[in-house]
Amino acid sequence: MPAKKKIIKKEAEQEVKEEVVVEAAEPVAEEPVVEETPIEETMPQPRRSVAFIGSECYPFVKTGGLGDVMYALPKALIRQNCDVKVILPRYACIKEQFQEKMVYVGAFDMDLCSDGRSFYVGIMEYVWDGVVYDFIDNEEFFSWGKPYTNLVDDIPKFCYFAKAALAALNYMNWTPDIIHCHDWQAALVPVFQRAFFADTPVGRAKSILTIHNLRFQGIYNIPTFKYWTNLPEYMFDYSVMKQGYEDANMLKGGLACCDMITTVSNTYAGEIQTPFFGENLDAHLRYHSGKLYGIVNGIDCDIWDANTDKLLPANYTAANVIEQKKKNKLELQKAFGLEEDENKMVIGLISRLTNQKGLDLITQIFHQVIDGNTQFVLLGTGDGEYEDAFRSYENTYKGTVCSNIMYDEGRAHQIYAASDALLVPSLFEPCGLTQLIAMRYGTVPIVRETGGLKDTVEPYNEFENTGNGFTFDRYEAWLLLDAINRAKTLYFENRKGWDEMVVRDMEKDVSWEVSAKQYRNLYLQLRP
Ligand code: ADP
């Protein structure tokens, strides 16, 4: 039965692992809000069912690209004839407008800790755009005002979440063909699946673990993990979760136990097998490289559509981008207190302010980038040292630099639409979404050739008039400056060439369709 049609009410007839105690709580017989998506007749066959398990998903909760992927990929998979459920924590910080539409499916108690402590698992469901979202409800773990706090709290939280997600699938009597887990927060799912759920319905599902960012792994001391998971001793072997002398690593365990590993670009799939990018897991990844694949992310082209984007002062398509972008630029300059001049080149930066994003390169050359004809707009939050640096630039260059030290979706849309170029000089970048959104909005990306940036931005070739942006290879500030200067040269000296690149960028396919097909093929590889 397709999961999107109605709430599945099951308790008595379902098989669950002995240790998962299921209380016979009666689900409230209430229908969720269902907004139907038309099913295309020419869907690829066979149909596949997939449970996405992860810790964030736009628009409920998002701190970065993971939230975008958890939203957009399920939607794209539905168009590839997949039946998708997304399992998420029910964080208290999810907006009331969503909380109030969630429908209670059921609840049970689940054994978790080595001393036999058990925890409440509630399931709240929300159906939207053909995707079923099941939220794992537990106030003890998810009542903070934000999804992540510190490892002391986060480790137990995601031990609980991984096991609760599997138990919830059994509880709902929904056994997917594939369990698709995302990042370290869901990495224990394949570990628990092997240790405790092998003889239950959900044990039949094949598992995929996607690495969105290898830097975050969920590492803590072994006794704490043993307490919060009650996992058998063999899971703390060096080949599975153990790391160093006394720690265990959630991501490492997931990578060992899952049936397939994917990461979000081909280049990153290769990079993470090297010591520089491998974050101490390169040898582990090399060992498991036979099941490692890279599939580049896309973006949601309904949300990111300059022609219908309600947040923009002037909408546009590739046909009128050159004129309309100027209007967006003038509005942005006015709103942000910049000198209003459509001929200035506006360079944007929308980013978490952390070392990963190459900000130290930008701060080294910042004063050389700003000249009489160039303006700079930042949107981001993060490390204090960078926030302070950009605040001071705004002070120094009043009317030329605007630093928005905040997280603001609306401003993000406006900056993508109004900027001429967008900087993404990352030290490493698994995929990167900002360069994709930039291209979709006719904004030329200036990127370092790493990870997904390398796979998605074709360097400008002045002789053949091809390419989508400006790139540089080694992580050196002067190479970034050189790339920015090459962009400026084209912008100020060959506007026709620049405008043609803007149109090429807008016409580039950055949607999820191609990637969703690739994911589907992997699903079929695992369950033909
Ligand atoms: P990461 O996941 O490493 O932060 P990505 O490029 O994959 O980087 O995704 C970043 C996403 O977050 C993009 O959708 C970008 O527009 C958005 N974003 C980043 N910083 C902000 C901000 N300060 N305000 C609004 N959106 C932001």
Coordinates of C-alpha atoms and ligand atoms in Angstrom, one line a residue:
M1 CA 0.0 0.0 0.0
P2 CA 1.5 3.4 -0.9
A3 CA 2.4 5.1 2.4
K4 CA 1.1 8.5 1.3
K5 CA -2.6 7.5 1.2
K6 CA -3.4 7.2 4.8
I7 CA -2.0 6.6 8.3
I8 CA -1.1 3.1 8.8
K9 CA -2.6 1.8 12.1
K10 CA -0.9 -1.3 13.3
E11 CA 0.0 -2.7 16.6
A12 CA -1.2 -6.1 17.6
E13 CA -0.3 -8.0 14.5
Q14 CA 3.1 -6.6 14.0
E15 CA 6.3 -8.4 14.7
V16 CA 8.9 -6.5 16.6
K17 CA 12.1 -7.5 18.2
E18 CA 11.7 -9.0 21.6
E19 CA 13.4 -6.2 23.4
V20 CA 11.2 -3.5 21.8
V21 CA 8.2 -3.3 24.0
V22 CA 5.2 -2.0 22.1
E23 CA 2.3 -0.7 24.1
A24 CA -1.1 -1.1 22.6
A25 CA -1.7 2.6 22.4
E26 CA -4.7 3.3 20.2
P27 CA -3.8 5.7 17.3
V28 CA -6.2 8.6 17.0
A29 CA -8.4 8.0 14.0
E30 CA -7.8 11.3 12.4
E31 CA -6.8 11.8 8.7
P32 CA -3.7 13.8 8.0
V33 CA -3.8 16.8 5.7
V34 CA -3.1 15.2 2.3
E35 CA -2.2 17.3 -0.7
E36 CA -2.2 15.0 -3.7
T37 CA 0.5 15.0 -6.3
P38 CA -0.6 13.7 -9.7
I39 CA 1.0 10.3 -10.4
E40 CA 2.5 10.2 -13.9
E41 CA 1.5 7.2 -16.0
T42 CA 4.9 6.7 -17.5
M43 CA 6.7 6.0 -14.2
P44 CA 9.8 3.8 -14.3
Q45 CA 9.2 0.3 -13.0
P46 CA 9.4 -1.4 -10.6
R47 CA 8.1 0.7 -7.7
R48 CA 10.5 1.0 -4.8
S49 CA 9.8 2.0 -1.2
V50 CA 12.4 4.1 0.7
A51 CA 12.6 5.3 4.3
F52 CA 14.7 8.4 4.6
I53 CA 16.2 8.8 8.1
G54 CA 18.0 12.0 9.1
S55 CA 18.1 14.8 11.6
E56 CA 16.9 17.8 9.5
C57 CA 14.6 18.5 6.7
Y58 CA 13.4 21.8 5.2
P59 CA 11.0 23.5 6.0
F60 CA 10.7 21.9 9.5
V61 CA 14.3 22.2 10.6
K62 CA 17.4 23.1 8.6
T63 CA 20.9 24.2 9.5
G64 CA 22.6 23.5 6.2
G65 CA 22.5 21.6 2.9
L66 CA 21.4 18.3 4.6
G67 CA 18.0 19.9 5.3
D68 CA 17.7 20.9 1.6
V69 CA 18.5 17.4 0.4
M70 CA 16.1 15.7 2.8
Y71 CA 13.4 17.8 1.4
A72 CA 14.1 17.8 -2.3
L73 CA 15.4 14.3 -3.0
P74 CA 12.3 12.5 -1.6
K75 CA 10.1 14.8 -3.8
A76 CA 12.2 13.9 -6.9
L77 CA 12.2 10.2 -6.0
I78 CA 8.4 10.2 -6.0
R79 CA 8.6 11.2 -9.7
Q80 CA 10.8 8.2 -10.1
N81 CA 8.1 5.9 -8.8
C82 CA 9.4 5.6 -5.3
D83 CA 7.2 5.5 -2.2
V84 CA 9.0 7.7 0.4
K85 CA 8.7 8.1 4.1
V86 CA 10.9 10.6 5.8
I87 CA 11.7 9.9 9.5
L88 CA 12.8 12.9 11.5
P89 CA 13.1 13.9 15.2
R90 CA 10.1 16.0 16.4
Y91 CA 12.2 18.9 17.6
A92 CA 10.3 21.4 19.8
C93 CA 11.8 24.2 17.5
I94 CA 9.7 23.0 14.5
K95 CA 7.3 25.8 13.8
E96 CA 3.8 25.7 15.3
Q97 CA 2.3 25.9 11.8
F98 CA 3.7 22.4 11.1
Q99 CA 3.3 21.0 14.6
E100 CA -0.4 21.6 14.6
K101 CA -0.9 19.7 11.4
M102 CA 0.9 16.6 12.6
V103 CA -1.4 13.6 13.4
Y104 CA -0.7 11.1 16.1
V105 CA 0.0 7.7 14.7
G106 CA 0.9 5.8 17.9
A107 CA 3.4 5.3 20.7
F108 CA 5.3 2.6 22.4
D109 CA 8.1 2.1 24.9
M110 CA 11.5 1.1 23.6
D111 CA 14.4 -0.5 25.5
L112 CA 17.6 1.4 24.8
C113 CA 20.2 1.5 27.6
S114 CA 22.4 -1.2 29.0
D115 CA 20.7 -0.9 32.4
G116 CA 17.4 -1.7 30.8
R117 CA 16.1 1.9 30.8
S118 CA 13.4 2.3 28.2
F119 CA 12.0 5.4 26.5
Y120 CA 8.8 6.6 25.1
V121 CA 8.6 6.7 21.2
G122 CA 5.7 8.7 19.8
I123 CA 5.0 8.9 16.1
M124 CA 3.5 12.0 14.6
E125 CA 2.7 12.1 10.9
Y126 CA 2.4 14.9 8.4
V127 CA 1.7 14.2 4.7
W128 CA 2.7 16.9 2.2
D129 CA 3.3 16.9 -1.5
G130 CA 3.2 13.1 -1.7
V131 CA 5.8 12.6 0.9
V132 CA 5.0 11.1 4.3
Y133 CA 6.9 12.7 7.2
D134 CA 7.0 10.7 10.4
F135 CA 8.3 12.6 13.4
I136 CA 9.8 10.7 16.3
D137 CA 8.4 12.3 19.4
N138 CA 10.2 12.3 22.8
E139 CA 10.3 15.5 24.9
E140 CA 13.3 14.3 26.9
F141 CA 15.6 14.3 23.8
F142 CA 14.0 16.8 21.4
S143 CA 12.8 19.7 23.6
W144 CA 15.8 22.0 23.1
G145 CA 15.3 25.2 21.1
K146 CA 17.7 23.9 18.4
P147 CA 18.5 20.5 16.9
Y148 CA 22.1 20.3 18.1
T149 CA 23.5 21.4 21.5
N150 CA 26.7 19.6 22.6
L151 CA 28.0 16.1 22.2
V152 CA 27.0 15.2 25.8
D153 CA 23.4 15.7 24.8
D154 CA 23.6 14.9 21.2
I155 CA 25.2 11.4 21.5
P156 CA 22.3 9.9 23.6
K157 CA 19.8 11.9 21.4
F158 CA 20.9 10.3 18.2
C159 CA 21.5 6.8 19.7
Y160 CA 17.8 7.0 20.7
F161 CA 16.7 8.4 17.4
A162 CA 18.4 5.8 15.2
K163 CA 16.9 2.9 17.2
A164 CA 13.5 4.6 17.5
A165 CA 13.3 5.1 13.7
L166 CA 13.8 1.4 13.1
A167 CA 11.3 0.5 15.8
A168 CA 8.8 3.0 14.4
L169 CA 9.0 1.4 11.0
N170 CA 8.2 -2.0 12.5
Y171 CA 5.5 -0.4 14.6
M172 CA 3.9 1.1 11.5
N173 CA 4.3 -2.2 9.8
W174 CA 6.0 -0.5 6.9
T175 CA 9.0 -2.4 5.7
P176 CA 10.8 -0.4 3.0
D177 CA 13.0 -1.9 0.3
I178 CA 15.6 0.6 1.2
I179 CA 16.5 2.5 4.4
H180 CA 18.4 5.6 3.3
C181 CA 20.3 7.2 6.2
H182 CA 21.9 10.5 6.2
D183 CA 25.1 11.7 8.1
W184 CA 26.3 10.8 11.5
Q185 CA 23.1 11.5 13.3
A186 CA 21.4 8.5 11.5
A187 CA 24.6 6.4 11.1
L188 CA 23.7 4.0 13.9
V189 CA 20.6 2.9 12.0
P190 CA 22.5 0.2 10.0
V191 CA 24.4 -0.8 13.2
F192 CA 21.2 -1.3 15.2
Q193 CA 19.6 -3.0 12.2
R194 CA 22.3 -5.6 12.2
A195 CA 22.5 -6.0 15.9
F196 CA 18.9 -5.9 17.0
F197 CA 16.5 -5.9 14.1
A198 CA 17.9 -8.6 11.8
D199 CA 15.0 -11.0 12.6
T200 CA 12.3 -8.4 12.4
P201 CA 10.5 -7.1 9.3
V202 CA 12.7 -4.0 9.0
G203 CA 15.8 -6.3 9.0
R204 CA 14.9 -7.2 5.4
A205 CA 15.5 -3.7 4.1
K206 CA 18.8 -2.8 2.5
S207 CA 20.6 0.2 3.9
I208 CA 22.4 3.1 2.3
L209 CA 24.3 5.7 4.3
T210 CA 24.9 9.1 2.6
I211 CA 27.8 11.2 3.8
H212 CA 26.9 14.9 3.4
N213 CA 29.9 16.1 5.3
L214 CA 32.6 13.7 6.6
R215 CA 33.8 16.3 9.1
F216 CA 31.0 15.5 11.5
Q217 CA 31.1 11.9 12.8
G218 CA 29.7 11.6 16.3
I219 CA 32.7 10.5 18.3
Y220 CA 32.6 9.8 22.0
N221 CA 34.0 7.4 24.6
I222 CA 33.0 3.8 24.4
P223 CA 31.5 3.4 27.9
T224 CA 29.0 6.2 27.0
F225 CA 28.0 4.4 23.8
K226 CA 27.8 1.1 25.5
Y227 CA 25.4 2.6 28.0
W228 CA 23.2 4.4 25.5
T229 CA 23.0 1.6 22.9
N230 CA 23.5 -1.7 24.7
L231 CA 25.2 -2.8 21.4
P232 CA 27.1 -6.1 21.5
E233 CA 30.8 -6.1 22.1
Y234 CA 31.7 -6.9 18.4
M235 CA 30.2 -3.6 17.3
F236 CA 33.0 -1.9 19.3
D237 CA 35.7 -3.7 17.3
Y238 CA 38.2 -1.5 15.5
S239 CA 36.7 -2.6 12.2
V240 CA 33.3 -1.2 13.2
M241 CA 32.9 1.6 15.7
K242 CA 36.1 1.8 17.6
Q243 CA 38.4 4.7 16.9
G244 CA 41.7 5.4 18.6
Y245 CA 42.2 3.9 22.1
E246 CA 38.9 4.6 23.9
D247 CA 36.4 6.2 21.5
A248 CA 33.7 4.9 19.3
N249 CA 32.6 6.6 16.1
M250 CA 28.9 6.5 15.0
L251 CA 29.7 7.3 11.3
K252 CA 32.4 4.7 11.2
G253 CA 30.1 2.1 12.5
G254 CA 27.4 3.0 10.0
L255 CA 29.8 2.9 7.1
A256 CA 30.9 -0.6 8.1
C257 CA 27.4 -2.0 8.6
C258 CA 25.5 -0.4 5.7
D259 CA 25.0 -2.1 2.4
M260 CA 26.0 0.9 0.3
I261 CA 27.7 4.3 1.0
T262 CA 27.1 7.3 -1.1
T263 CA 28.4 10.8 -0.9
V264 CA 27.3 14.0 -2.6
S265 CA 29.7 14.3 -5.5
N266 CA 32.1 12.1 -7.4
T267 CA 35.1 14.2 -6.7
Y268 CA 34.4 14.1 -2.9
A269 CA 33.9 10.3 -3.1
G270 CA 37.5 10.2 -4.3
E271 CA 38.8 12.9 -2.0
I272 CA 37.6 11.3 1.2
Q273 CA 39.7 8.3 0.6
T274 CA 42.8 10.4 1.0
P275 CA 44.4 11.5 4.3
F276 CA 43.8 15.3 3.7
F277 CA 40.1 15.0 3.2
G278 CA 39.5 11.7 5.0
E279 CA 39.0 13.1 8.5
N280 CA 40.8 10.0 9.9
L281 CA 38.4 7.7 8.1
D282 CA 40.3 7.6 4.8
A283 CA 41.6 4.0 5.4
H284 CA 38.2 2.8 6.6
L285 CA 36.7 4.4 3.4
R286 CA 39.3 2.9 1.2
Y287 CA 38.6 -0.5 2.7
H288 CA 34.9 0.0 1.9
S289 CA 35.4 1.7 -1.4
G290 CA 33.8 -1.2 -3.3
K291 CA 30.4 0.0 -2.0
L292 CA 31.1 3.8 -2.2
Y293 CA 29.5 5.9 -4.9
G294 CA 29.3 9.7 -5.6
I295 CA 26.0 11.3 -6.7
V296 CA 25.9 15.1 -7.0
N297 CA 23.1 17.0 -5.3
G298 CA 20.5 19.0 -7.2
I299 CA 18.3 21.9 -5.9
D300 CA 14.6 22.2 -5.7
C301 CA 13.7 24.1 -8.8
D302 CA 10.3 25.1 -7.5
I303 CA 11.6 26.8 -4.5
W304 CA 14.5 28.2 -6.4
D305 CA 12.8 29.7 -9.4
A306 CA 13.6 33.3 -10.2
N307 CA 10.5 33.5 -12.3
T308 CA 8.0 32.7 -9.5
D309 CA 10.1 33.6 -6.4
K310 CA 7.8 35.8 -4.3
L311 CA 10.7 37.1 -2.3
L312 CA 12.2 38.9 -5.2
P313 CA 11.4 42.5 -6.2
A314 CA 11.7 41.6 -9.9
N315 CA 11.1 38.1 -11.3
Y316 CA 12.9 36.9 -14.4
T317 CA 13.8 34.1 -16.7
A318 CA 16.8 33.5 -19.0
A319 CA 15.1 35.6 -21.6
N320 CA 15.1 38.8 -19.5
V321 CA 17.6 38.1 -16.8
I322 CA 20.0 40.9 -17.8
E323 CA 17.5 43.7 -17.4
Q324 CA 15.6 42.3 -14.4
K325 CA 18.7 41.4 -12.4
K326 CA 19.6 45.1 -12.5
K327 CA 16.3 46.0 -10.8
N328 CA 17.0 43.4 -8.1
K329 CA 20.4 44.8 -7.7
L330 CA 19.1 48.4 -7.2
E331 CA 16.5 47.2 -4.7
L332 CA 19.1 45.3 -2.8
Q333 CA 21.5 48.2 -2.7
K334 CA 18.7 50.4 -1.4
A335 CA 17.6 47.9 1.2
F336 CA 21.2 47.2 2.4
G337 CA 22.4 50.8 2.4
L338 CA 24.8 50.4 -0.5
E339 CA 25.4 53.0 -3.2
E340 CA 22.7 52.6 -5.7
D341 CA 24.4 52.0 -9.0
E342 CA 23.5 49.2 -11.4
N343 CA 27.0 49.3 -13.0
K344 CA 28.8 48.3 -9.8
M345 CA 29.7 44.6 -9.7
V346 CA 28.1 43.0 -6.6
I347 CA 29.9 40.0 -5.2
G348 CA 27.8 37.9 -2.8
L349 CA 28.8 35.3 -0.1
I350 CA 26.1 33.2 1.5
S351 CA 27.7 30.8 3.9
R352 CA 28.2 29.3 7.3
L353 CA 31.2 31.3 8.7
T354 CA 33.5 28.4 9.4
N355 CA 37.0 27.4 8.3
Q356 CA 35.5 24.9 5.8
K357 CA 34.2 27.7 3.7
G358 CA 37.5 29.3 2.8
L359 CA 36.9 32.5 4.7
D360 CA 40.5 32.8 5.7
L361 CA 41.3 33.2 2.0
I362 CA 38.7 35.9 1.7
T363 CA 40.0 37.8 4.7
Q364 CA 43.6 37.7 3.4
I365 CA 42.6 39.5 0.2
F366 CA 39.5 41.4 1.1
H367 CA 41.0 44.9 0.8
Q368 CA 42.3 44.1 -2.7
V369 CA 38.8 42.9 -3.8
I370 CA 37.1 46.2 -2.9
D371 CA 37.7 48.9 -5.4
G372 CA 35.6 51.8 -6.6
N373 CA 33.5 49.5 -8.8
T374 CA 32.9 46.5 -6.7
Q375 CA 30.4 46.0 -3.8
F376 CA 30.3 43.0 -1.4
V377 CA 27.3 41.5 0.3
L378 CA 27.6 38.8 3.0
L379 CA 24.9 36.7 4.6
G380 CA 26.1 34.2 7.2
T381 CA 26.7 33.3 10.8
G382 CA 29.3 31.2 12.5
D383 CA 32.7 31.7 14.1
G384 CA 33.1 34.9 16.1
E385 CA 36.4 35.8 14.4
Y386 CA 34.8 35.9 11.0
E387 CA 31.6 37.6 12.1
D388 CA 33.8 40.3 13.6
A389 CA 36.0 40.6 10.5
F390 CA 33.0 41.1 8.2
R391 CA 31.4 43.6 10.7
S392 CA 34.7 45.6 10.6
Y393 CA 34.7 45.5 6.7
E394 CA 31.2 46.9 6.7
N395 CA 32.4 49.7 9.0
T396 CA 35.4 50.5 6.9
Y397 CA 33.6 50.4 3.6
K398 CA 30.2 52.0 4.4
G399 CA 28.0 52.0 1.3
T400 CA 30.2 49.4 -0.4
V401 CA 30.1 46.4 1.9
C402 CA 27.1 45.0 3.7
S403 CA 27.5 42.2 6.3
N404 CA 24.3 40.5 7.3
I405 CA 25.4 38.4 10.3
M406 CA 22.3 36.3 10.5
Y407 CA 20.4 33.4 9.0
D408 CA 17.6 34.7 6.8
E409 CA 16.0 32.7 4.0
G410 CA 14.4 35.8 2.4
R411 CA 17.7 37.8 2.2
A412 CA 19.4 34.7 0.8
H413 CA 16.9 34.7 -2.2
Q414 CA 17.4 38.4 -2.7
I415 CA 21.2 38.2 -2.6
Y416 CA 21.2 35.3 -5.1
A417 CA 19.0 37.3 -7.5
A418 CA 20.8 40.6 -7.1
S419 CA 24.5 39.6 -7.1
D420 CA 26.6 39.4 -10.2
A421 CA 28.9 36.8 -8.8
L422 CA 29.0 34.5 -5.7
L423 CA 32.1 33.3 -3.9
V424 CA 32.5 29.7 -2.8
P425 CA 36.3 29.3 -2.1
S426 CA 35.9 26.3 0.2
L427 CA 38.7 24.3 1.7
F428 CA 36.5 21.3 1.1
E429 CA 33.0 21.1 -0.2
P430 CA 31.2 17.7 -0.4
C431 CA 28.7 19.1 -2.9
G432 CA 27.8 22.7 -2.1
L433 CA 24.4 24.1 -2.9
T434 CA 25.1 27.8 -3.0
Q435 CA 26.9 27.6 -6.4
L436 CA 24.0 25.6 -7.8
I437 CA 21.4 28.1 -6.6
A438 CA 23.6 31.0 -7.8
M439 CA 23.7 29.5 -11.4
R440 CA 20.0 29.0 -11.4
Y441 CA 19.6 32.7 -10.5
G442 CA 22.0 33.8 -13.2
T443 CA 24.8 34.6 -10.7
V444 CA 28.3 33.6 -11.8
P445 CA 30.0 31.3 -9.2
I446 CA 33.7 31.8 -8.3
V447 CA 34.7 28.6 -6.7
R448 CA 37.7 26.4 -5.7
E449 CA 38.0 23.2 -7.6
T450 CA 37.2 20.8 -4.8
G451 CA 34.4 18.2 -4.2
G452 CA 31.0 19.1 -5.8
L453 CA 32.3 22.6 -6.8
K454 CA 34.6 20.9 -9.2
D455 CA 31.9 18.6 -10.5
T456 CA 29.2 21.3 -11.1
V457 CA 31.1 24.5 -12.2
E458 CA 32.7 24.3 -15.6
P459 CA 35.5 26.9 -15.8
Y460 CA 35.0 29.8 -18.2
N461 CA 36.9 29.3 -21.4
E462 CA 37.4 32.7 -23.1
F463 CA 38.5 31.2 -26.4
E464 CA 35.4 28.9 -26.9
N465 CA 33.1 31.1 -24.8
T466 CA 32.0 28.2 -22.7
G467 CA 31.8 27.4 -19.0
N468 CA 29.7 28.6 -16.0
G469 CA 32.0 30.3 -13.6
F470 CA 35.6 31.1 -12.5
T471 CA 37.6 28.5 -10.7
F472 CA 41.0 28.1 -9.0
D473 CA 42.7 25.0 -7.7
R474 CA 45.2 25.2 -4.8
Y475 CA 44.0 26.6 -1.5
E476 CA 45.9 29.9 -1.8
A477 CA 44.5 33.4 -1.3
W478 CA 46.3 34.9 -4.3
L479 CA 44.7 32.2 -6.6
L480 CA 41.2 33.3 -5.3
L481 CA 42.1 36.9 -5.9
D482 CA 43.2 35.9 -9.4
A483 CA 39.9 34.2 -10.1
I484 CA 38.0 37.3 -8.8
N485 CA 40.1 39.5 -11.0
R486 CA 39.4 37.3 -14.1
A487 CA 35.7 37.6 -13.3
K488 CA 36.0 41.4 -13.0
T489 CA 37.9 41.6 -16.3
L490 CA 35.1 39.8 -18.1
Y491 CA 32.4 41.8 -16.3
F492 CA 33.9 45.2 -17.0
E493 CA 35.6 44.6 -20.3
N494 CA 33.5 42.1 -22.2
R495 CA 29.9 42.5 -20.9
K496 CA 28.5 40.6 -23.8
G497 CA 30.7 37.5 -22.9
W498 CA 29.6 37.9 -19.2
D499 CA 25.9 38.2 -20.1
E500 CA 26.2 35.0 -22.2
M501 CA 27.6 33.2 -19.3
V502 CA 24.7 34.4 -17.1
V503 CA 22.2 33.0 -19.5
R504 CA 24.2 29.7 -19.8
D505 CA 24.1 29.4 -16.0
M506 CA 20.4 30.0 -15.9
E507 CA 19.8 27.3 -18.5
K508 CA 22.1 24.7 -16.9
D509 CA 20.1 21.8 -15.4
V510 CA 20.8 21.8 -11.7
S511 CA 17.5 20.0 -10.8
W512 CA 17.3 16.8 -8.8
E513 CA 16.0 14.7 -11.8
V514 CA 19.3 13.3 -13.0
S515 CA 20.5 12.5 -9.5
A516 CA 17.2 11.0 -8.4
K517 CA 17.5 8.6 -11.3
Q518 CA 21.0 7.7 -10.2
Y519 CA 19.8 7.0 -6.6
R520 CA 16.9 4.9 -8.0
N521 CA 19.4 2.8 -9.9
L522 CA 21.4 2.2 -6.8
Y523 CA 18.2 1.2 -5.0
L524 CA 17.6 -1.3 -7.8
Q525 CA 21.1 -2.5 -7.6
L526 CA 20.5 -3.4 -3.9
R527 CA 16.9 -4.8 -4.4
P528 CA 16.5 -5.7 -8.1
Ligands
ADP1 P1 26.5 23.6 4.1 O1 25.5 22.5 4.1 O2 27.9 23.1 4.2 O3 26.2 24.7 5.0 P2 25.6 24.1 1.4 O4 26.2 24.9 0.3 O5 25.5 22.6 1.1 O6 26.5 24.3 2.6 O7 24.2 24.6 1.8 C1 24.0 25.8 2.4 C2 22.5 26.1 2.3 O8 22.1 27.0 3.4 C3 22.1 26.9 1.1 O9 20.7 26.6 0.8 C4 22.2 28.3 1.5 O10 21.4 29.2 0.7 C5 21.8 28.3 2.9 N1 22.4 29.3 3.8 C6 23.6 29.3 4.3 N2 23.8 30.3 5.1 C7 22.6 31.0 5.1 C8 22.1 32.1 5.8 N3 22.9 32.8 6.7 N4 20.9 32.5 5.6 C9 20.1 31.8 4.8 N5 20.4 30.7 4.1 C10 21.7 30.3 4.3

